[in-house]
GROMACS .gro file of N, CA and C in nm:
model
  345
    1GLN      N    1  11.596   8.064   3.165
    1GLN     CA    2  11.504   8.156   3.098
    1GLN      C    3  11.441   8.247   3.202
    2VAL      N    4  11.446   8.376   3.174
    2VAL     CA    5  11.392   8.474   3.267
    2VAL      C    6  11.240   8.481   3.252
    3GLN      N    7  11.173   8.479   3.366
    3GLN     CA    8  11.028   8.500   3.367
    3GLN      C    9  10.993   8.602   3.473
    4LEU      N   10  10.915   8.701   3.433
    4LEU     CA   11  10.863   8.801   3.525
    4LEU      C   12  10.711   8.798   3.511
    5VAL      N   13  10.643   8.765   3.619
    5VAL     CA   14  10.498   8.746   3.615
    5VAL      C   15  10.431   8.846   3.708
    6GLU      N   16  10.360   8.940   3.646
    6GLU     CA   17  10.292   9.045   3.721
    6GLU      C   18  10.148   9.003   3.755
    7SER      N   19  10.100   9.051   3.868
    7SER     CA   20   9.963   9.023   3.909
    7SER      C   21   9.915   9.135   4.001
    8GLY      N   22   9.784   9.137   4.024
    8GLY     CA   23   9.728   9.231   4.120
    8GLY      C   24   9.653   9.348   4.061
    9GLY      N   25   9.652   9.359   3.930
    9GLY     CA   26   9.581   9.470   3.868
    9GLY      C   27   9.430   9.452   3.877
   10GLY      N   28   9.359   9.553   3.830
   10GLY     CA   29   9.214   9.546   3.831
   10GLY      C   30   9.151   9.681   3.808
   11LEU      N   31   9.021   9.686   3.831
   11LEU     CA   32   8.944   9.809   3.818
   11LEU      C   33   8.923   9.868   3.958
   12VAL      N   34   8.955   9.994   3.973
   12VAL     CA   35   8.942  10.058   4.103
   12VAL      C   36   8.891  10.200   4.084
   13GLN      N   37   8.818  10.250   4.182
   13GLN     CA   38   8.767  10.387   4.174
   13GLN      C   39   8.877  10.486   4.208
   14PRO      N   40   8.865  10.608   4.159
   14PRO     CA   41   8.962  10.712   4.197
   14PRO      C   42   8.974  10.723   4.349
   15GLY      N   43   9.097  10.734   4.395
   15GLY     CA   44   9.125  10.739   4.538
   15GLY      C   45   9.149  10.603   4.599
   16GLY      N   46   9.124  10.498   4.524
   16GLY     CA   47   9.141  10.363   4.575
   16GLY      C   48   9.286  10.316   4.574
   17SER      N   49   9.303  10.191   4.615
   17SER     CA   50   9.438  10.132   4.626
   17SER      C   51   9.444   9.996   4.560
   18LEU      N   52   9.562   9.964   4.513
   18LEU     CA   53   9.593   9.830   4.462
   18LEU      C   54   9.736   9.796   4.501
   19ARG      N   55   9.763   9.667   4.512
   19ARG     CA   56   9.899   9.620   4.536
   19ARG      C   57   9.937   9.523   4.425
   20LEU      N   58  10.036   9.562   4.348
   20LEU     CA   59  10.085   9.478   4.241
   20LEU      C   60  10.201   9.391   4.291
   21SER      N   61  10.211   9.272   4.235
   21SER     CA   62  10.322   9.182   4.266
   21SER      C   63  10.388   9.138   4.137
   22CYS      N   64  10.517   9.111   4.145
   22CYS     CA   65  10.591   9.059   4.030
   22CYS      C   66  10.684   8.949   4.081
   23ALA      N   67  10.657   8.827   4.038
   23ALA     CA   68  10.740   8.714   4.076
   23ALA      C   69  10.844   8.689   3.968
   24ALA      N   70  10.969   8.682   4.008
   24ALA     CA   71  11.079   8.668   3.914
   24ALA      C   72  11.144   8.530   3.926
   25SER      N   73  11.185   8.477   3.812
   25SER     CA   74  11.264   8.355   3.809
   25SER      C   75  11.364   8.365   3.696
   26GLY      N   76  11.471   8.288   3.706
   26GLY     CA   77  11.572   8.289   3.601
   26GLY      C   78  11.677   8.396   3.615
   27ILE      N   79  11.668   8.476   3.722
   27ILE     CA   80  11.771   8.577   3.750
   27ILE      C   81  11.811   8.564   3.896
   28ILE      N   82  11.929   8.617   3.927
   28ILE     CA   83  11.969   8.624   4.068
   28ILE      C   84  11.902   8.749   4.123
   29PHE      N   85  11.780   8.729   4.173
   29PHE     CA   86  11.692   8.842   4.204
   29PHE      C   87  11.757   8.939   4.302
   30SER      N   88  11.821   8.886   4.404
   30SER     CA   89  11.872   8.973   4.511
   30SER      C   90  11.982   9.066   4.462
   31LEU      N   91  12.044   9.036   4.350
   31LEU     CA   92  12.153   9.119   4.299
   31LEU      C   93  12.106   9.224   4.199
   32ASN      N   94  11.979   9.218   4.161
   32ASN     CA   95  11.928   9.306   4.058
   32ASN      C   96  11.843   9.420   4.114
   33ALA      N   97  11.868   9.541   4.061
   33ALA     CA   98  11.771   9.647   4.081
   33ALA      C   99  11.647   9.612   3.999
   34MET      N  100  11.530   9.641   4.054
   34MET     CA  101  11.404   9.608   3.988
   34MET      C  102  11.322   9.735   3.969
   35GLY      N  103  11.245   9.736   3.863
   35GLY     CA  104  11.163   9.853   3.835
   35GLY      C  105  11.021   9.814   3.800
   36TRP      N  106  10.930   9.904   3.829
   36TRP     CA  107  10.793   9.897   3.779
   36TRP      C  108  10.779  10.003   3.671
   37TYR      N  109  10.721   9.962   3.560
   37TYR     CA  110  10.701  10.047   3.445
   37TYR      C  111  10.553  10.042   3.409
   38ARG      N  112  10.508  10.142   3.333
   38ARG     CA  113  10.370  10.137   3.287
   38ARG      C  114  10.360  10.195   3.147
   39GLN      N  115  10.256  10.150   3.077
   39GLN     CA  116  10.231  10.200   2.943
   39GLN      C  117  10.082  10.223   2.927
   40ALA      N  118  10.048  10.348   2.907
   40ALA     CA  119   9.910  10.386   2.881
   40ALA      C  120   9.885  10.382   2.730
   41PRO      N  121   9.760  10.369   2.688
   41PRO     CA  122   9.730  10.364   2.544
   41PRO      C  123   9.786  10.485   2.471
   42GLY      N  124   9.858  10.459   2.363
   42GLY     CA  125   9.913  10.565   2.282
   42GLY      C  126  10.034  10.635   2.341
   43MET      N  127  10.083  10.584   2.452
   43MET     CA  128  10.196  10.649   2.519
   43MET      C  129  10.316  10.554   2.522
   44GLN      N  130  10.433  10.611   2.544
   44GLN     CA  131  10.552  10.530   2.561
   44GLN      C  132  10.555  10.467   2.700
   45ARG      N  133  10.621  10.355   2.709
   45ARG     CA  134  10.638  10.291   2.839
   45ARG      C  135  10.728  10.380   2.924
   46GLU      N  136  10.692  10.396   3.052
   46GLU     CA  137  10.769  10.483   3.139
   46GLU      C  138  10.801  10.413   3.270
   47LEU      N  139  10.912  10.454   3.330
   47LEU     CA  140  10.950  10.403   3.460
   47LEU      C  141  10.864  10.470   3.567
   48VAL      N  142  10.805  10.388   3.652
   48VAL     CA  143  10.722  10.440   3.761
   48VAL      C  144  10.803  10.448   3.890
   49ALA      N  145  10.874  10.340   3.921
   49ALA     CA  146  10.953  10.334   4.044
   49ALA      C  147  11.059  10.226   4.028
   50ARG      N  148  11.166  10.239   4.104
   50ARG     CA  149  11.266  10.135   4.103
   50ARG      C  150  11.323  10.118   4.242
   51ILE      N  151  11.380  10.001   4.265
   51ILE     CA  152  11.441   9.971   4.394
   51ILE      C  153  11.571   9.896   4.367
   52THR      N  154  11.677   9.939   4.430
   52THR     CA  155  11.806   9.875   4.410
   52THR      C  156  11.817   9.747   4.493
   53SER      N  157  11.923   9.675   4.472
   53SER     CA  158  11.944   9.553   4.551
   53SER      C  159  11.959   9.586   4.699
   54GLY      N  160  12.004   9.705   4.728
   54GLY     CA  161  12.021   9.747   4.866
   54GLY      C  162  11.898   9.811   4.927
   55GLY      N  163  11.794   9.828   4.846
   55GLY     CA  164  11.669   9.884   4.898
   55GLY      C  165  11.648  10.031   4.876
   56SER      N  166  11.739  10.098   4.808
   56SER     CA  167  11.718  10.240   4.777
   56SER      C  168  11.611  10.253   4.670
   57THR      N  169  11.528  10.354   4.684
   57THR     CA  170  11.414  10.367   4.594
   57THR      C  171  11.416  10.500   4.518
   58TYR      N  172  11.348  10.497   4.405
   58TYR     CA  173  11.327  10.616   4.322
   58TYR      C  174  11.184  10.611   4.271
   59TYR      N  175  11.120  10.729   4.263
   59TYR     CA  176  10.984  10.737   4.212
   59TYR      C  177  10.973  10.846   4.107
   60GLY      N  178  10.891  10.820   4.007
   60GLY     CA  179  10.859  10.924   3.912
   60GLY      C  180  10.779  11.034   3.979
   61ASP      N  181  10.790  11.154   3.928
   61ASP     CA  182  10.723  11.268   3.990
   61ASP      C  183  10.572  11.248   4.001
   62SER      N  184  10.514  11.181   3.903
   62SER     CA  185  10.368  11.168   3.900
   62SER      C  186  10.314  11.073   4.006
   63VAL      N  187  10.400  10.990   4.064
   63VAL     CA  188  10.353  10.891   4.163
   63VAL      C  189  10.414  10.913   4.300
   64LYS      N  190  10.506  11.005   4.311
   64LYS     CA  191  10.576  11.028   4.437
   64LYS      C  192  10.475  11.063   4.547
   65GLY      N  193  10.489  10.994   4.660
   65GLY     CA  194  10.400  11.019   4.772
   65GLY      C  195  10.275  10.934   4.770
   66ARG      N  196  10.249  10.866   4.659
   66ARG     CA  197  10.130  10.782   4.648
   66ARG      C  198  10.165  10.634   4.631
   67PHE      N  199  10.275  10.606   4.564
   67PHE     CA  200  10.315  10.468   4.536
   67PHE      C  201  10.437  10.432   4.622
   68THR      N  202  10.445  10.303   4.658
   68THR     CA  203  10.560  10.254   4.733
   68THR      C  204  10.607  10.123   4.672
   69ILE      N  205  10.734  10.119   4.636
   69ILE     CA  206  10.793   9.996   4.583
   69ILE      C  207  10.868   9.925   4.696
   70SER      N  208  10.860   9.793   4.696
   70SER     CA  209  10.931   9.715   4.796
   70SER      C  210  10.969   9.580   4.735
   71ARG      N  211  11.053   9.508   4.804
   71ARG     CA  212  11.096   9.379   4.752
   71ARG      C  213  11.111   9.279   4.865
   72ASP      N  214  11.093   9.152   4.832
   72ASP     CA  215  11.115   9.042   4.925
   72ASP      C  216  11.209   8.945   4.853
   73ASN      N  217  11.337   8.951   4.888
   73ASN     CA  218  11.435   8.869   4.818
   73ASN      C  219  11.415   8.720   4.845
   74ALA      N  220  11.358   8.687   4.960
   74ALA     CA  221  11.333   8.547   4.992
   74ALA      C  222  11.227   8.487   4.900
   75LYS      N  223  11.139   8.573   4.850
   75LYS     CA  224  11.031   8.528   4.762
   75LYS      C  225  11.055   8.565   4.616
   76ASN      N  226  11.169   8.628   4.589
   76ASN     CA  227  11.198   8.672   4.451
   76ASN      C  228  11.083   8.755   4.394
   77THR      N  229  11.032   8.845   4.475
   77THR     CA  230  10.913   8.922   4.438
   77THR      C  231  10.933   9.069   4.468
   78VAL      N  232  10.886   9.151   4.375
   78VAL     CA  233  10.885   9.296   4.394
   78VAL      C  234  10.739   9.341   4.393
   79TYR      N  235  10.709   9.438   4.476
   79TYR     CA  236  10.572   9.487   4.495
   79TYR      C  237  10.561   9.634   4.460
   80LEU      N  238  10.439   9.674   4.426
   80LEU     CA  239  10.410   9.816   4.410
   80LEU      C  240  10.277   9.842   4.477
   81GLN      N  241  10.283   9.912   4.591
   81GLN     CA  242  10.163   9.954   4.661
   81GLN      C  243  10.120  10.087   4.604
   82MET      N  244   9.999  10.093   4.553
   82MET     CA  245   9.949  10.214   4.487
   82MET      C  246   9.829  10.266   4.565
   83ASN      N  247   9.844  10.383   4.621
   83ASN     CA  248   9.737  10.449   4.695
   83ASN      C  249   9.697  10.578   4.624
   84GLY      N  250   9.581  10.627   4.656
   84GLY     CA  251   9.537  10.752   4.595
   84GLY      C  252   9.536  10.747   4.444
   85LEU      N  253   9.486  10.639   4.390
   85LEU     CA  254   9.491  10.621   4.245
   85LEU      C  255   9.407  10.725   4.172
   86LYS      N  256   9.457  10.765   4.057
   86LYS     CA  257   9.393  10.866   3.973
   86LYS      C  258   9.363  10.805   3.836
   87PRO      N  259   9.267  10.860   3.765
   87PRO     CA  260   9.239  10.808   3.629
   87PRO      C  261   9.363  10.805   3.540
   88GLU      N  262   9.452  10.902   3.558
   88GLU     CA  263   9.573  10.905   3.475
   88GLU      C  264   9.673  10.795   3.510
   89ASP      N  265   9.647  10.719   3.615
   89ASP     CA  266   9.730  10.602   3.646
   89ASP      C  267   9.689  10.480   3.565
   90THR      N  268   9.580  10.491   3.491
   90THR     CA  269   9.533  10.379   3.409
   90THR      C  270   9.639  10.342   3.306
   91ALA      N  271   9.679  10.215   3.307
   91ALA     CA  272   9.785  10.168   3.218
   91ALA      C  273   9.804  10.018   3.241
   92VAL      N  274   9.884   9.958   3.155
   92VAL     CA  275   9.935   9.823   3.181
   92VAL      C  276  10.066   9.841   3.256
   93TYR      N  277  10.078   9.773   3.368
   93TYR     CA  278  10.196   9.783   3.453
   93TYR      C  279  10.283   9.659   3.436
   94TYR      N  280  10.411   9.682   3.420
   94TYR     CA  281  10.509   9.577   3.400
   94TYR      C  282  10.622   9.591   3.502
   95CYS      N  283  10.684   9.480   3.532
   95CYS     CA  284  10.810   9.488   3.605
   95CYS      C  285  10.923   9.442   3.513
   96ASN      N  286  11.042   9.483   3.546
   96ASN     CA  287  11.161   9.445   3.473
   96ASN      C  288  11.278   9.478   3.563
   97VAL      N  289  11.394   9.432   3.527
   97VAL     CA  290  11.512   9.477   3.598
   97VAL      C  291  11.532   9.623   3.561
   98TRP      N  292  11.619   9.691   3.638
   98TRP     CA  293  11.654   9.828   3.605
   98TRP      C  294  11.806   9.837   3.594
   99PRO      N  295  11.858   9.890   3.483
   99PRO     CA  296  11.788   9.932   3.361
   99PRO      C  297  11.717   9.813   3.294
  100MET      N  298  11.612   9.841   3.225
  100MET     CA  299  11.530   9.733   3.169
  100MET      C  300  11.606   9.655   3.062
  101ARG      N  301  11.570   9.528   3.049
  101ARG     CA  302  11.621   9.440   2.946
  101ARG      C  303  11.505   9.403   2.855
  102ARG      N  304  11.523   9.426   2.725
  102ARG     CA  305  11.412   9.407   2.630
  102ARG      C  306  11.353   9.268   2.635
  103GLY      N  307  11.435   9.169   2.654
  103GLY     CA  308  11.387   9.031   2.650
  103GLY      C  309  11.319   8.984   2.778
  104PHE      N  310  11.310   9.071   2.876
  104PHE     CA  311  11.257   9.031   3.006
  104PHE      C  312  11.111   9.070   3.028
  105TRP      N  313  11.050   9.141   2.936
  105TRP     CA  314  10.914   9.188   2.960
  105TRP      C  315  10.818   9.071   2.975
  106GLY      N  316  10.729   9.082   3.074
  106GLY     CA  317  10.622   8.986   3.092
  106GLY      C  318  10.495   9.036   3.026
  107GLN      N  319  10.383   8.978   3.068
  107GLN     CA  320  10.256   9.013   3.004
  107GLN      C  321  10.195   9.139   3.065
  108GLY      N  322  10.243   9.179   3.180
  108GLY     CA  323  10.191   9.298   3.245
  108GLY      C  324  10.059   9.270   3.314
  109THR      N  325  10.013   9.370   3.389
  109THR     CA  326   9.883   9.361   3.456
  109THR      C  327   9.811   9.494   3.437
  110GLN      N  328   9.686   9.486   3.398
  110GLN     CA  329   9.608   9.606   3.365
  110GLN      C  330   9.555   9.671   3.492
  111VAL      N  331   9.578   9.800   3.502
  111VAL     CA  332   9.520   9.881   3.609
  111VAL      C  333   9.429   9.985   3.545
  112THR      N  334   9.305   9.985   3.585
  112THR     CA  335   9.208  10.081   3.534
  112THR      C  336   9.148  10.157   3.650
  113VAL      N  337   9.160  10.289   3.645
  113VAL     CA  338   9.107  10.374   3.751
  113VAL      C  339   8.991  10.453   3.692
  114SER      N  340   8.872  10.422   3.737
  114SER     CA  341   8.753  10.484   3.678
  114SER      C  342   8.638  10.473   3.776
  115SER      N  343   8.552  10.574   3.771
  115SER     CA  344   8.432  10.570   3.853
  115SER      C  345   8.316  10.512   3.774
   0.00000   0.00000   0.00000
């Protein structure tokens, strides 16, 4: 059974930083591309960043230059370092494989950027 457990969210002021973590089990983590996704209230879930098994990365235009995705295959964990946070980054953040699999969604972690 696949489990993806996100953590690290919270309330942060504009310009602040957070580091999200996603611990994976039930998949051969090192062989999977992984993605961070987010869903803001009333909006569709969107891809924020992804990293291939080989370490190649992609970022959405809205986070490019501010967010960094990384992975530790020894720990079966993918990270999202978020710097320069803006109120529009407020959302529930999820990880999943890329392309996403519907049955793999975890509970997500809430990120709120507000002064």
